[in-house]
PDB file of C-alpha atoms and ligand atoms in Angstrom:
ATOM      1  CA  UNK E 126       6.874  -3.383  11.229  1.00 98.00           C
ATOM      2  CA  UNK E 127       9.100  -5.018   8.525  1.00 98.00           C
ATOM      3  CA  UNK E 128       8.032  -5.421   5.266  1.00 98.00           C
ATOM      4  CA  UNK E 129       9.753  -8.521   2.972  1.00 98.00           C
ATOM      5  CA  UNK E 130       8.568  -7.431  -0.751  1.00 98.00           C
ATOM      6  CA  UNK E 131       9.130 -10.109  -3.242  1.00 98.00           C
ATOM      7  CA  UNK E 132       9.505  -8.552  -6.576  1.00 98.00           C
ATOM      8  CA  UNK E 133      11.133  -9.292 -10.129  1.00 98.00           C
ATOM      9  CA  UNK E 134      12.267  -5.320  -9.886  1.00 98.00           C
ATOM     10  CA  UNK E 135      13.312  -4.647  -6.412  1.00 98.00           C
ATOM     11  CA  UNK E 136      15.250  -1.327  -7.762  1.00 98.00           C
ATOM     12  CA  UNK E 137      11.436  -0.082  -7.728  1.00 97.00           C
ATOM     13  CA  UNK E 138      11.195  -0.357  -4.369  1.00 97.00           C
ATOM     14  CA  UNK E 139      14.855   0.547  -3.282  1.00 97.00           C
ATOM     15  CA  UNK E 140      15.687   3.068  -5.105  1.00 96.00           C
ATOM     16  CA  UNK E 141      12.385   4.537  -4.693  1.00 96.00           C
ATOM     17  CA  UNK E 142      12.588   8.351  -3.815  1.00 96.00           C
ATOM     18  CA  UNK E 143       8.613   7.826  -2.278  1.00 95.00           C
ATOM     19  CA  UNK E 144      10.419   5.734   0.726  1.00 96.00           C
ATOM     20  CA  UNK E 145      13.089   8.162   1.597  1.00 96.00           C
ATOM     21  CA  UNK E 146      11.383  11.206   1.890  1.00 96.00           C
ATOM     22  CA  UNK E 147       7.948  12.764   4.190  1.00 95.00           C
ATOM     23  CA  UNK E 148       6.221  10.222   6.092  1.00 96.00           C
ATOM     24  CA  UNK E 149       7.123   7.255   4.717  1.00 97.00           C
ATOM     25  CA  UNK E 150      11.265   7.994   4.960  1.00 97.00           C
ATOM     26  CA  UNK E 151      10.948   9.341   8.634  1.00 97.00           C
ATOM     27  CA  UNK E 152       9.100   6.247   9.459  1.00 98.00           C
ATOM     28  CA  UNK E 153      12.400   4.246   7.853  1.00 98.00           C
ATOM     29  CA  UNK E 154      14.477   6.916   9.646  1.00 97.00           C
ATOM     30  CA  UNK E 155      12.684   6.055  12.766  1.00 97.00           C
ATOM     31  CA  UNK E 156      13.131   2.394  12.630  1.00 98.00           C
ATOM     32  CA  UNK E 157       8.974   2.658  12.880  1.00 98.00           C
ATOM     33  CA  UNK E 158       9.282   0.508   9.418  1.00 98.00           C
ATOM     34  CA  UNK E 159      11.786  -1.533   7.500  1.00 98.00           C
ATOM     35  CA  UNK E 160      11.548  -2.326   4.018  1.00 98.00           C
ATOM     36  CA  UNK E 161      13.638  -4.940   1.954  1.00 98.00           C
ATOM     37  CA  UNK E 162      12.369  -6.012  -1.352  1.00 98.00           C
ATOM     38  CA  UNK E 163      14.100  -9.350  -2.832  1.00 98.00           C
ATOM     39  CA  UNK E 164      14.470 -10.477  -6.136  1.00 98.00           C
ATOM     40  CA  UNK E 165      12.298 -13.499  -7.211  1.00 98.00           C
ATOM     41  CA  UNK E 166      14.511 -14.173 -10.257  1.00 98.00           C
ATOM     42  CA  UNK E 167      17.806 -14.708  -7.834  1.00 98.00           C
ATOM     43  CA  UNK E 168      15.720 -18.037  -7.160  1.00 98.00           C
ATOM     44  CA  UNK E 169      15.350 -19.275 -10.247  1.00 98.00           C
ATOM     45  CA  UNK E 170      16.965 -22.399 -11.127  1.00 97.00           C
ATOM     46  CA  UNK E 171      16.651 -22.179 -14.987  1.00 93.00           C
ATOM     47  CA  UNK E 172      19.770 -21.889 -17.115  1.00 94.00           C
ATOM     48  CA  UNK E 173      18.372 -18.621 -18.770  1.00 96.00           C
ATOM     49  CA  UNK E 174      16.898 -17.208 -15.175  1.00 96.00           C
ATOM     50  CA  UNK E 175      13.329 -17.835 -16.330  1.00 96.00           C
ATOM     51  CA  UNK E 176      10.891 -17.232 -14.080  1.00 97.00           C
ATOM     52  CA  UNK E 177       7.797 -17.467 -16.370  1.00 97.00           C
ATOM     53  CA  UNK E 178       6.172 -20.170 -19.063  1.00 97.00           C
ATOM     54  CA  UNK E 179       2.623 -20.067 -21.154  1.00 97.00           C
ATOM     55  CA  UNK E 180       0.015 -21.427 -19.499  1.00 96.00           C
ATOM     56  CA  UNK E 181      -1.469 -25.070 -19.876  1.00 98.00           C
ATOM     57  CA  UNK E 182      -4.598 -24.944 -21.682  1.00 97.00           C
ATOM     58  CA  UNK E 183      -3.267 -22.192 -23.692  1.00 97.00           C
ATOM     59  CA  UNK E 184      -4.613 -18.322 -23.739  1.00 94.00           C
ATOM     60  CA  UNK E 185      -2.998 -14.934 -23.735  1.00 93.00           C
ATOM     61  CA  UNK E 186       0.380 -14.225 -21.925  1.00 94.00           C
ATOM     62  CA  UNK E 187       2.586 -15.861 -19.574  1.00 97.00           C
ATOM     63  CA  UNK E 188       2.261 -17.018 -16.127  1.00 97.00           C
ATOM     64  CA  UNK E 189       4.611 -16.621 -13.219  1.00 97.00           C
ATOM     65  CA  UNK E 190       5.965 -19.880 -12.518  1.00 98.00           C
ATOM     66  CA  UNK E 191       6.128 -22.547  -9.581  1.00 98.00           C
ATOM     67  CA  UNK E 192       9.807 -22.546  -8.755  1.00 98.00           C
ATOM     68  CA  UNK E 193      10.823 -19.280  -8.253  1.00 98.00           C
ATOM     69  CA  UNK E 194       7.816 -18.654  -6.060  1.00 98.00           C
ATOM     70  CA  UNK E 195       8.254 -21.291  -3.840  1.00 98.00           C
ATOM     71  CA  UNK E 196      12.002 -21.027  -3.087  1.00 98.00           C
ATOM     72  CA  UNK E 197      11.526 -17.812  -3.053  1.00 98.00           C
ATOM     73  CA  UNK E 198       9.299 -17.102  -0.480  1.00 98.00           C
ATOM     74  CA  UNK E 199       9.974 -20.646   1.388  1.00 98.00           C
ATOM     75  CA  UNK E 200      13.293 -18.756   1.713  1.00 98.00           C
ATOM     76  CA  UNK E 201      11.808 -15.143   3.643  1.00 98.00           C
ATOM     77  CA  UNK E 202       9.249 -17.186   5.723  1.00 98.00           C
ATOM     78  CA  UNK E 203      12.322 -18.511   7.773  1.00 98.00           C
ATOM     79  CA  UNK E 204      13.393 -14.791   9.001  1.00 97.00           C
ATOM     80  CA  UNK E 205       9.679 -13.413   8.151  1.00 98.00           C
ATOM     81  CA  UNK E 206       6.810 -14.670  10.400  1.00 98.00           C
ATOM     82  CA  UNK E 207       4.078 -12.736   9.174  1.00 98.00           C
ATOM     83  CA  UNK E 208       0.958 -13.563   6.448  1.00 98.00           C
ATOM     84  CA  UNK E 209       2.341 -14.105   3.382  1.00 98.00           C
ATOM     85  CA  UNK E 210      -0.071 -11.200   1.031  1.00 98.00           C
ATOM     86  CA  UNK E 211      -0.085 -11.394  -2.859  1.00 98.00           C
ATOM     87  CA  UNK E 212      -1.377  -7.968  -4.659  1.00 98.00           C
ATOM     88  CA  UNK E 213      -3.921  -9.110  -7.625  1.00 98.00           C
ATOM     89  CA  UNK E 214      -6.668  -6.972  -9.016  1.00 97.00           C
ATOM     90  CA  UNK E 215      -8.763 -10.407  -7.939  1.00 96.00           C
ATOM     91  CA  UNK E 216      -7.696  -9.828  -4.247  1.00 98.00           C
ATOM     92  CA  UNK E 217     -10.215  -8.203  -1.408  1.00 98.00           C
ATOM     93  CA  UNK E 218     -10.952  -4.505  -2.010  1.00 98.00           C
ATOM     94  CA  UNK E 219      -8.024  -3.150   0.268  1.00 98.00           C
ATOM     95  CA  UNK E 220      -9.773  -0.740   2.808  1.00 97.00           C
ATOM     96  CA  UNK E 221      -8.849   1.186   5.849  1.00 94.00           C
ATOM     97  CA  UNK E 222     -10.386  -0.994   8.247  1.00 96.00           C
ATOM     98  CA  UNK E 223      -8.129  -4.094   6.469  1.00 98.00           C
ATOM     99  CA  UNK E 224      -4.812  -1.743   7.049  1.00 97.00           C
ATOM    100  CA  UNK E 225      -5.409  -1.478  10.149  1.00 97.00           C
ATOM    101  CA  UNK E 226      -5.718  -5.098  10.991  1.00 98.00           C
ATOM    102  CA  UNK E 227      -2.682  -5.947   8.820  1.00 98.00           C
ATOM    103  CA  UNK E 228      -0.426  -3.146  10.957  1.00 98.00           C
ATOM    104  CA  UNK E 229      -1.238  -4.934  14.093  1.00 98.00           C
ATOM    105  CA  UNK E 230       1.098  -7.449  12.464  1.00 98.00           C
ATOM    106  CA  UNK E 231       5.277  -6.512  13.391  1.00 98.00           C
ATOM    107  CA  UNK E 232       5.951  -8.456  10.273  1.00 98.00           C
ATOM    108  CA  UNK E 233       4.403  -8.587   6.464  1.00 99.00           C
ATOM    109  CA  UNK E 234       5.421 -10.830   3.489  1.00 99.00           C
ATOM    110  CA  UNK E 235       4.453  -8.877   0.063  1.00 99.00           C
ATOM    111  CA  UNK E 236       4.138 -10.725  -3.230  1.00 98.00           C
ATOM    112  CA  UNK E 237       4.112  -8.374  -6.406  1.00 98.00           C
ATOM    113  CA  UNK E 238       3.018 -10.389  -9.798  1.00 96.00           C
ATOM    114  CA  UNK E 239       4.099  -9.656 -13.366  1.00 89.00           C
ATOM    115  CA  UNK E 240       2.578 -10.609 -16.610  1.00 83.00           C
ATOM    116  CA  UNK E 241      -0.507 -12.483 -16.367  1.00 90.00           C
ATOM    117  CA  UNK E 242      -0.306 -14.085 -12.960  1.00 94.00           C
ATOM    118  CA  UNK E 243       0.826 -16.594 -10.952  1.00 97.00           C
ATOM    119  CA  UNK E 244       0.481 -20.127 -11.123  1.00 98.00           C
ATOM    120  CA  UNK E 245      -2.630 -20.962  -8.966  1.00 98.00           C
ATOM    121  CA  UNK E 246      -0.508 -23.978  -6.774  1.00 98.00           C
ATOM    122  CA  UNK E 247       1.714 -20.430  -5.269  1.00 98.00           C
ATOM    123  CA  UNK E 248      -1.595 -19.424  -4.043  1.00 98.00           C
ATOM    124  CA  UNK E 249      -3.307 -22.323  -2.850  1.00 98.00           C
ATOM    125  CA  UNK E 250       0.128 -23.374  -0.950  1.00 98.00           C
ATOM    126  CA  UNK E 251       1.716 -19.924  -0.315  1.00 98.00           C
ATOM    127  CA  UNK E 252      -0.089 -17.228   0.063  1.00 98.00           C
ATOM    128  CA  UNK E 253      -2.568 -15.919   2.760  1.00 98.00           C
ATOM    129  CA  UNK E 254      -4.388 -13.159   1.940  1.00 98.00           C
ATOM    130  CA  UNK E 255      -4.663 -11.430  -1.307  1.00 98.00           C
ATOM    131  CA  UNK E 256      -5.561  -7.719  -1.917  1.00 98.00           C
ATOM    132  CA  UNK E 257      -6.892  -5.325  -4.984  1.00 98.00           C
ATOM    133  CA  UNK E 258      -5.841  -1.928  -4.507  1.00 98.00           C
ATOM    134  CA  UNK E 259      -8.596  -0.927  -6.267  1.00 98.00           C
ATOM    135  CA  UNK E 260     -10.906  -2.196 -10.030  1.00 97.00           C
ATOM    136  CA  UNK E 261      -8.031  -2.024 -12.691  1.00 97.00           C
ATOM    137  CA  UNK E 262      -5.387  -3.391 -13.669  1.00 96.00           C
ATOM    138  CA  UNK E 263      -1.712  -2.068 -13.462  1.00 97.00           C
ATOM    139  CA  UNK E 264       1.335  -3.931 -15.062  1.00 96.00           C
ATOM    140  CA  UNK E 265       2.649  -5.097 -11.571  1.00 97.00           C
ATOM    141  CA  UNK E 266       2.163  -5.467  -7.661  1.00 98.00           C
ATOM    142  CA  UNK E 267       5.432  -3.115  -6.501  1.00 98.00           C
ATOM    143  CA  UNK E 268       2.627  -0.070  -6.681  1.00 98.00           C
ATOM    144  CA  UNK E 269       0.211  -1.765  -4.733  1.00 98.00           C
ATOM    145  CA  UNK E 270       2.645  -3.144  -2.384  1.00 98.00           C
ATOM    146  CA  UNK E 271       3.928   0.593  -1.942  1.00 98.00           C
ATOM    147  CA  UNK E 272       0.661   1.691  -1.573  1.00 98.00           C
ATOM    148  CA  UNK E 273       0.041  -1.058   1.058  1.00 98.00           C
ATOM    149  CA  UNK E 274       3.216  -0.098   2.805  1.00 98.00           C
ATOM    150  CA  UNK E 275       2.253   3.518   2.841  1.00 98.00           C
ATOM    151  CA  UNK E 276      -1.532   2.805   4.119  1.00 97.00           C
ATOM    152  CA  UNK E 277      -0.100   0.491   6.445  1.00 98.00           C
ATOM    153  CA  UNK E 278       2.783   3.157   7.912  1.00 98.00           C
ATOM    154  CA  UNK E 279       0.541   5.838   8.222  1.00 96.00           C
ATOM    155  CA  UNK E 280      -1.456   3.554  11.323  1.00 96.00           C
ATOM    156  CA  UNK E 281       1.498   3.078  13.348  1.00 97.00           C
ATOM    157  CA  UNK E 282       2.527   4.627  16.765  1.00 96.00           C
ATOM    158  CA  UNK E 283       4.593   7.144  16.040  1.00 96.00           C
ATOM    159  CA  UNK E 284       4.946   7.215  12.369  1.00 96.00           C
ATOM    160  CA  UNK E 285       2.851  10.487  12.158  1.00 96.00           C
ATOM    161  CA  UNK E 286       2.771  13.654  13.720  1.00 92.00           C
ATOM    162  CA  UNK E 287       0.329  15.066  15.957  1.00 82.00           C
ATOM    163  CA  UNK E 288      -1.229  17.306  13.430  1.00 74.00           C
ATOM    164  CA  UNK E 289      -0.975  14.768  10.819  1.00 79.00           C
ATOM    165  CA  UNK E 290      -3.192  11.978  13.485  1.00 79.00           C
ATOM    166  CA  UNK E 291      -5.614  14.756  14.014  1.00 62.00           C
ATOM    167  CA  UNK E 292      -6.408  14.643  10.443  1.00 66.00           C
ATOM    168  CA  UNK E 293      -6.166  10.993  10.333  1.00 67.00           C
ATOM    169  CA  UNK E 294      -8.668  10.574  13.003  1.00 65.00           C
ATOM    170  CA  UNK E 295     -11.514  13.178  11.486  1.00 62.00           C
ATOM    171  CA  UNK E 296     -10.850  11.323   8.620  1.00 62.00           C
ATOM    172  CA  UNK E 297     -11.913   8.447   9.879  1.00 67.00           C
ATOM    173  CA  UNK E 298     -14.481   8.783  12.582  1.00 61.00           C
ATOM    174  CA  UNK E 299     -16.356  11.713  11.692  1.00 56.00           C
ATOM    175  CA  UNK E 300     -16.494  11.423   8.083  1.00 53.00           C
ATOM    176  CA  UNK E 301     -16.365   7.612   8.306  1.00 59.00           C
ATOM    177  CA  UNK E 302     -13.814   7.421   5.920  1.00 59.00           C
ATOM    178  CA  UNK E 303     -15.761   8.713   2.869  1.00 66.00           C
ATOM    179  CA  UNK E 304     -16.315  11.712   2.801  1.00 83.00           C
ATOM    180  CA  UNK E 305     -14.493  15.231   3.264  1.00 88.00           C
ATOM    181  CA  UNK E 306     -15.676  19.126   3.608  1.00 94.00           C
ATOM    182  CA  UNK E 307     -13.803  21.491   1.401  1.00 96.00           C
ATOM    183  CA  UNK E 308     -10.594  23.026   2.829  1.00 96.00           C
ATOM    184  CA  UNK E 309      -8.769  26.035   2.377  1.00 98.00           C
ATOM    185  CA  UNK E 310      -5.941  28.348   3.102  1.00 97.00           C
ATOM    186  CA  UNK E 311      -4.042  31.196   2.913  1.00 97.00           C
ATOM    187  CA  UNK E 312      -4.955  33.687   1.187  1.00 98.00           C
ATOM    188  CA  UNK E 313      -8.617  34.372   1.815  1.00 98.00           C
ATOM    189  CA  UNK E 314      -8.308  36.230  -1.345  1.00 98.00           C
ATOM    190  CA  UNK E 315      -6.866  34.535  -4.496  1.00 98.00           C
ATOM    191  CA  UNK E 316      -7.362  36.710  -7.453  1.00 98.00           C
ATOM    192  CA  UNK E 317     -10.403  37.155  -6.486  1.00 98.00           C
ATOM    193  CA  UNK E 318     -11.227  33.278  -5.478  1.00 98.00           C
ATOM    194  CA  UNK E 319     -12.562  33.852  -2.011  1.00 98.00           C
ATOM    195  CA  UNK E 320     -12.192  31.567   1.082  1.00 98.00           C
ATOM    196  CA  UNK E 321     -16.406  31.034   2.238  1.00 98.00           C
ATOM    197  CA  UNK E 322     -17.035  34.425   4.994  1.00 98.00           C
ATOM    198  CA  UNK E 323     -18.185  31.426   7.672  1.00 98.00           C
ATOM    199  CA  UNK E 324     -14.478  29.756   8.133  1.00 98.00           C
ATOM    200  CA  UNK E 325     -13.307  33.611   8.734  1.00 98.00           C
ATOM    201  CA  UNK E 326     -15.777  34.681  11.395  1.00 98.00           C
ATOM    202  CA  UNK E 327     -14.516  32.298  14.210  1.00 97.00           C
ATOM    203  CA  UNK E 328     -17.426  30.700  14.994  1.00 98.00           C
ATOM    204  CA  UNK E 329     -16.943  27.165  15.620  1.00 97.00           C
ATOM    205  CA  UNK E 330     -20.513  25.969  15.797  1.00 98.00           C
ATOM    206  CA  UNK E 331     -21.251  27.940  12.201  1.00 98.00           C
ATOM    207  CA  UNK E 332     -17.886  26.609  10.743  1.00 98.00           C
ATOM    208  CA  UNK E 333     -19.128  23.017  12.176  1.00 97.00           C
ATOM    209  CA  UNK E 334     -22.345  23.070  10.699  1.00 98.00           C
ATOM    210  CA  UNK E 335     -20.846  24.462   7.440  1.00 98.00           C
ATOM    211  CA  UNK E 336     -18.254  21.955   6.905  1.00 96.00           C
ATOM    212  CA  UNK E 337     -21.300  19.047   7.758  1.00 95.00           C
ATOM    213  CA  UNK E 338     -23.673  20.712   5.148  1.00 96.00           C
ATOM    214  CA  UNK E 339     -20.809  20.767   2.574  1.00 96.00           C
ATOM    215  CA  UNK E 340     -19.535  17.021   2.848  1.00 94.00           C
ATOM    216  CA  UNK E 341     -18.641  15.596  -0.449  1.00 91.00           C
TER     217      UNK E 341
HETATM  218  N1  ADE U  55      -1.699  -5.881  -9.716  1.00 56.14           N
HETATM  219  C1  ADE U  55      -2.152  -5.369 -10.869  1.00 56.14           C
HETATM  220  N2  ADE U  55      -3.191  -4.564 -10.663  1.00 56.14           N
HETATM  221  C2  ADE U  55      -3.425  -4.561  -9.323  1.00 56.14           C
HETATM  222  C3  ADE U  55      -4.378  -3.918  -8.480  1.00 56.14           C
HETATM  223  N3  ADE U  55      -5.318  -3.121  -8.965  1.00 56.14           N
HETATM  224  N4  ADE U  55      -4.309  -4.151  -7.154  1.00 56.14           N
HETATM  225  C4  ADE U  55      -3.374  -4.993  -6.657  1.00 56.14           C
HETATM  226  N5  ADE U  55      -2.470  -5.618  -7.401  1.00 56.14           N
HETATM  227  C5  ADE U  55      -2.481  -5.415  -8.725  1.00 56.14           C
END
């Protein structure tokens, strides 16, 4: 899967410590995932390398503008075939059944927005899907596109473990993605914290039927 991430910071993506290490960096390591970010501002045509203006009809803040945008992305669609996705707070609620459609693509296009927005022509002409990473608002996309690339990463061949699918899959079928029972480890003793007698006795049905009763 290769990731294009359109971004007015691309050091927060490349020099990112969160992509070269665990999951995420093996994946990289693997070739299971590449990720370039590209600068929006690079595109900009104004003398001062603008890339935003107030917007018509006046209001708070400034607005991302056309130019940039366009050439911009105009520019990664010719080596990038996949949707083009812009990360808004006004996007679809990104869930785990969404990732896993959008990592059955081999290619994504990730717009991160600054300051107020975008102008509204990018998305009408641009942009294909649009997702919230969840209801508030952060200064920027590059942690929701990182978050995207993460959720995304995790549900593709290869990229995790065996143990590490195992969890993945309880996760999601038995517990249907909501919910989880309590875990814990070693010690069964912590100061005097103790683990539950049930997930000591060995008994699979009783730990089963424990771990059900104690969803939350
Ligand atoms: N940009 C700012 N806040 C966001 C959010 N919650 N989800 C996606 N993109 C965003």
């Amino acid at each position: 899967m290769h990731f294009d991430i359109l971004t007015l910071f691309p050091s927060f993506i490349e020099d990112n410590p969160y992509f070269k290490h665990s999951i995420i960096g093996r994946a990289i390591e693997q070739k299971i995932i590449k990720v370039r970010a590209h600068d929006i501002r690079k595109h900009s045509r104004n003398k001062h390398n603008k890339v935003d203006d107030t917007p018509y009809g006046g209001g708070a803040g400034m607005l991302m503008t056309c130019q940039p945008l366009f050439d911009s992305i105009k520019a990664i669609k010719k080596k990038n075939k996949g949707p083009v996705i812009f990360l808004t707070p006004q996007g679809k609620q990104l869930t785990n059944t969404r990732v896993r459609e959008l990592a059955k693509n081999p290619e994504l296009i990730l717009l991160c927005g600054r300051y107020e927005g975008i102008d509204q022509r990018v998305r009408d002409e641009l942009i294909d899907e649009e997702y919230s990473i969840g209801p508030y608002v952060l200064t920027g996309g590059e942690l929701p596109a990182m978050v995207l690339v993460d959720a995304v990463t995790r549900q593709l061949p290869g990229a995790l473990h065996d143990d590490e699918s195992a969890l993945e899959d309880s996760f999601s079928r038995k517990l249907k993605g909501k919910k989880e029972y309590p875990h814990y480890t070693k010690p069964a003793n912590f100061k005097g914290l103790k683990v539950p007698d049930v997930l000591l006795s060995g008994n699979h049905a009783e730990i089963e039927k424990w771990r059900m009763k104690n969803l939350r």
